[in-house]
Coordinates of C-alpha atoms in Angstrom, one line a residue:
M784 CA 78.6 -148.5 -159.5
N785 CA 77.7 -147.7 -163.1
S786 CA 80.1 -145.1 -164.3
Q787 CA 77.6 -143.9 -166.9
T788 CA 74.9 -143.1 -164.3
E789 CA 76.9 -142.2 -161.2
S790 CA 77.7 -138.6 -160.3
P791 CA 81.5 -137.8 -160.4
V792 CA 81.0 -136.4 -156.9
Q793 CA 81.8 -138.9 -154.2
T794 CA 79.3 -138.7 -151.4
V795 CA 80.3 -139.6 -147.8
I796 CA 77.7 -139.6 -145.1
C797 CA 78.0 -139.6 -141.3
L798 CA 75.6 -139.5 -138.4
K799 CA 75.9 -137.5 -135.2
W800 CA 73.3 -137.6 -132.5
G801 CA 73.4 -137.3 -128.7
T802 CA 76.4 -136.1 -126.8
R803 CA 79.0 -138.9 -127.3
Y804 CA 80.8 -137.1 -130.2
G805 CA 81.0 -133.3 -130.7
S806 CA 81.1 -131.3 -133.8
D807 CA 84.9 -131.5 -133.7
Y808 CA 84.6 -135.2 -134.8
V809 CA 82.6 -134.2 -137.8
N810 CA 85.0 -131.4 -138.7
R811 CA 88.0 -133.8 -138.4
L812 CA 86.3 -136.4 -140.6
Y813 CA 85.7 -133.7 -143.2
G814 CA 89.4 -132.8 -143.1
M815 CA 90.5 -136.4 -143.4
V816 CA 88.3 -137.4 -146.3
K817 CA 89.2 -134.2 -148.2
R818 CA 92.9 -135.0 -147.9
N819 CA 92.4 -138.5 -149.0
T820 CA 90.4 -138.1 -152.3
E821 CA 91.4 -136.9 -155.7
R822 CA 87.7 -136.4 -156.7
P823 CA 85.0 -133.9 -155.9
L824 CA 83.6 -134.6 -152.5
R825 CA 80.3 -134.2 -150.8
L826 CA 80.2 -134.8 -147.0
V827 CA 76.7 -135.0 -145.6
C828 CA 76.1 -135.1 -141.8
F829 CA 72.7 -136.2 -140.5
T830 CA 72.5 -134.7 -137.0
D831 CA 70.2 -133.4 -134.3
D832 CA 72.7 -130.6 -133.4
S833 CA 74.6 -128.8 -136.0
D834 CA 76.3 -126.3 -133.7
G835 CA 80.0 -126.0 -134.4
I836 CA 80.0 -127.9 -137.7
Q837 CA 82.2 -126.1 -140.1
E838 CA 81.3 -124.6 -143.5
G839 CA 81.6 -127.0 -146.4
I840 CA 79.8 -129.9 -144.6
E841 CA 76.2 -130.4 -145.7
I842 CA 73.9 -130.7 -142.7
K843 CA 70.7 -132.7 -142.9
P844 CA 68.2 -133.2 -140.0
M845 CA 68.0 -136.6 -138.2
P846 CA 64.4 -137.9 -138.6
P847 CA 62.2 -137.1 -135.6
F848 CA 62.8 -139.6 -132.8
D849 CA 59.8 -141.9 -132.7
L850 CA 61.5 -145.2 -131.8
P851 CA 61.4 -147.0 -128.4
E852 CA 63.3 -145.0 -125.8
K853 CA 65.8 -147.8 -125.5
M854 CA 67.0 -147.0 -129.0
R855 CA 67.7 -143.3 -128.4
S856 CA 71.4 -143.8 -128.3
H857 CA 71.7 -147.2 -130.0
P858 CA 73.2 -147.8 -133.5
F859 CA 69.8 -149.3 -134.5
R860 CA 68.6 -145.7 -134.8
R861 CA 70.5 -145.3 -138.1
M862 CA 68.3 -147.8 -139.9
F863 CA 66.4 -144.9 -141.5
I864 CA 69.3 -144.6 -144.0
F865 CA 68.1 -147.8 -145.7
A866 CA 64.7 -146.3 -146.5
E867 CA 63.7 -145.8 -150.2
Q868 CA 64.5 -142.1 -149.9
L869 CA 67.2 -140.3 -147.9
N870 CA 66.6 -136.6 -148.1
D871 CA 67.9 -135.5 -151.5
L872 CA 70.7 -138.1 -151.7
Q873 CA 71.0 -140.4 -154.7
G874 CA 73.3 -143.1 -156.0
T875 CA 76.3 -144.6 -154.2
V876 CA 77.3 -143.3 -150.7
L877 CA 80.1 -144.3 -148.3
H878 CA 79.1 -144.3 -144.7
L879 CA 81.8 -143.5 -142.2
D880 CA 81.5 -143.5 -138.4
L881 CA 82.8 -140.5 -136.5
D882 CA 85.1 -142.5 -134.3
L883 CA 87.6 -143.5 -136.9
V884 CA 90.8 -142.2 -138.5
V885 CA 91.3 -142.0 -142.3
T886 CA 94.9 -142.8 -143.2
G887 CA 94.6 -143.6 -147.0
S888 CA 92.7 -143.0 -150.2
I889 CA 88.9 -143.3 -149.9
D890 CA 88.7 -143.4 -153.7
K891 CA 89.5 -147.1 -153.6
L892 CA 86.6 -147.7 -151.2
F893 CA 84.3 -146.3 -153.9
N894 CA 86.1 -148.2 -156.7
F895 CA 86.4 -151.7 -155.2
N896 CA 83.8 -154.3 -156.3
P897 CA 81.6 -151.7 -158.0
D898 CA 78.6 -154.0 -158.5
S899 CA 78.3 -154.8 -154.8
R900 CA 74.9 -153.9 -153.2
F901 CA 76.5 -153.6 -149.8
I902 CA 80.2 -153.7 -148.9
T903 CA 81.7 -153.3 -145.5
I904 CA 84.5 -154.5 -143.2
E905 CA 84.4 -158.1 -142.0
N906 CA 83.9 -157.8 -138.2
W907 CA 87.2 -158.6 -136.5
T908 CA 85.6 -160.6 -133.7
Q909 CA 83.2 -162.6 -136.0
K910 CA 85.5 -163.9 -138.7
G911 CA 83.9 -166.3 -141.1
Q912 CA 80.3 -165.6 -139.9
G913 CA 79.4 -163.2 -142.7
I914 CA 79.0 -160.3 -140.3
G915 CA 80.4 -156.8 -141.1
N916 CA 81.5 -154.1 -138.8
M917 CA 79.5 -151.1 -140.0
S918 CA 82.0 -148.4 -139.1
V919 CA 82.6 -148.3 -142.9
F920 CA 80.1 -149.4 -145.5
R921 CA 79.0 -148.5 -149.1
Y922 CA 75.6 -148.9 -150.6
R923 CA 73.3 -147.3 -153.1
I924 CA 70.4 -145.2 -151.8
G925 CA 67.0 -146.9 -152.1
E926 CA 68.4 -150.4 -153.0
L927 CA 68.4 -152.0 -149.6
T928 CA 64.9 -151.2 -148.6
E929 CA 64.3 -154.7 -147.3
V930 CA 66.4 -153.7 -144.2
W931 CA 64.1 -150.7 -143.4
E932 CA 60.9 -152.6 -144.3
R933 CA 61.9 -155.4 -141.9
F934 CA 63.0 -153.1 -139.1
R935 CA 60.3 -150.4 -139.1
P936 CA 57.1 -152.4 -138.2
D937 CA 58.6 -153.7 -134.9
P938 CA 62.0 -152.2 -134.0
M939 CA 62.2 -153.8 -130.6
A940 CA 61.6 -157.2 -132.0
M941 CA 64.6 -156.8 -134.3
M942 CA 66.8 -155.4 -131.5
N943 CA 65.8 -158.3 -129.1
L944 CA 66.5 -160.9 -131.8
Y945 CA 69.8 -159.6 -133.1
H946 CA 71.1 -157.3 -130.3
N947 CA 73.3 -155.2 -132.6
S948 CA 72.5 -153.4 -135.8
Q949 CA 75.3 -154.9 -137.9
T950 CA 74.2 -158.4 -137.3
F951 CA 70.6 -157.5 -138.1
V952 CA 71.6 -155.8 -141.4
C953 CA 73.9 -158.6 -142.6
R954 CA 71.4 -161.3 -141.7
T955 CA 68.6 -159.5 -143.4
L956 CA 70.6 -159.0 -146.6
G957 CA 71.9 -162.5 -146.4
D958 CA 74.9 -162.0 -148.7
V959 CA 77.4 -159.1 -148.0
D960 CA 80.8 -158.3 -149.5
F961 CA 83.9 -157.2 -147.6
Y962 CA 86.7 -154.9 -148.4
P963 CA 90.3 -156.3 -148.4
A964 CA 91.1 -157.1 -144.7
N965 CA 94.2 -154.8 -144.6
W966 CA 92.3 -151.7 -145.8
C967 CA 90.1 -151.2 -142.8
L968 CA 91.6 -152.2 -139.4
S969 CA 90.5 -152.0 -135.8
F970 CA 92.9 -150.1 -133.5
K971 CA 92.6 -152.5 -130.6
H972 CA 92.0 -155.7 -132.4
S973 CA 94.4 -155.2 -135.3
L974 CA 97.1 -152.8 -134.3
V975 CA 97.7 -153.1 -130.6
P976 CA 100.3 -155.9 -130.1
K977 CA 99.2 -158.9 -128.2
W978 CA 100.0 -159.2 -124.5
P979 CA 102.7 -158.8 -123.2
L980 CA 104.2 -157.0 -126.2
N981 CA 101.6 -154.3 -125.9
F982 CA 103.5 -153.0 -122.8
L983 CA 106.7 -152.8 -124.9
V984 CA 105.8 -152.0 -128.5
S985 CA 103.7 -149.2 -129.8
P986 CA 101.0 -149.7 -132.5
K987 CA 102.2 -149.1 -136.0
L988 CA 100.3 -148.1 -139.2
P989 CA 100.4 -150.7 -142.0
E990 CA 101.1 -149.2 -145.4
E991 CA 97.9 -150.3 -147.2
T992 CA 95.5 -149.2 -144.4
K993 CA 93.0 -146.6 -145.3
I994 CA 90.7 -146.6 -142.2
I995 CA 91.4 -147.3 -138.5
A996 CA 88.2 -147.9 -136.5
F997 CA 87.9 -147.4 -132.8
T998 CA 85.3 -149.7 -131.3
G999 CA 84.8 -149.5 -127.5
Q1000 CA 87.9 -148.2 -125.8
P1001 CA 90.4 -146.6 -126.1
D1002 CA 89.0 -143.6 -127.9
I1003 CA 91.2 -141.9 -130.5
N1004 CA 92.6 -139.2 -128.2
E1005 CA 93.3 -141.8 -125.5
A1006 CA 95.2 -143.9 -128.1
I1007 CA 97.3 -141.0 -129.1
R1008 CA 98.4 -140.5 -125.5
G1009 CA 98.7 -144.2 -124.7
E1010 CA 95.8 -144.5 -122.3
W1011 CA 93.4 -147.4 -122.0
P1012 CA 90.7 -146.7 -119.4
V1013 CA 89.6 -149.9 -117.7
S1014 CA 86.8 -150.6 -115.2
S1015 CA 88.7 -152.9 -112.9
N1016 CA 92.3 -153.3 -111.6
W1017 CA 92.8 -156.8 -112.9
K1018 CA 92.2 -155.6 -116.5
K1019 CA 95.1 -153.3 -116.1
L1020 CA 97.3 -156.5 -116.1
Y1021 CA 96.6 -156.9 -119.8
K1022 CA 94.7 -153.9 -121.3
H1023 CA 97.5 -151.5 -122.0
V1024 CA 98.6 -149.5 -125.0
R1025 CA 101.7 -147.4 -125.6
P1026 CA 101.3 -143.9 -127.2
S1027 CA 100.5 -143.7 -130.9
P1028 CA 101.3 -140.0 -131.7
W1029 CA 101.2 -140.7 -135.5
L1030 CA 97.4 -140.9 -135.2
A1031 CA 97.4 -137.1 -134.6
D1032 CA 99.0 -136.6 -138.0
H1033 CA 95.9 -138.0 -139.6
W1034 CA 93.1 -137.1 -137.1
R1035 CA 92.8 -133.5 -138.0

């Protein structure tokens, strides 16, 4: 980021479509980022349903759905954010998923490695492969158009080739940067103790952590209560989590 050309306002964007996450997730995200910045903040939510989203959050329309039906609920749908123009947004933005908990300063997420075109979290299950987990990423509007230009002519071809959007984006860009590993953690991959300690020890929050991402299950409210829904009885032998009530102190 060029301090001479960037706005002093830090812009955070999120996307909400479908019914998986309600407006309460957007409102909580707004509360979390407001408490964890010392700078002017702009939170922009791209959504197809703004009902219940609180005042102070800017609402922008999701583009009309004209993708293959298979992509209606798939993360590939968010590729429009890499087009040359994104509504009236300009400059650097920080994208945050709705299913995460902010526990520390987001200012450092804007400051770190300011010249990076694209910076994200190294995916916890693909270490060393150059693949990010796009729960959290920062980029400049209109500077990663190669992603959109490659995706838009044949979306299904890209989905069939890469299967998930984060692999597609990272392979298309070729060279991505990562935040320090302890800044952005996965609840289930990073914080839940390994079996069998997960039956005895509750997850704890590391001091330097700024974001906790919730991929798959458990959801945030389940993690607070110490519940891990499983689809079969044998998974109950190892998929277990003790309550993490401290999450509720941040997720508000």
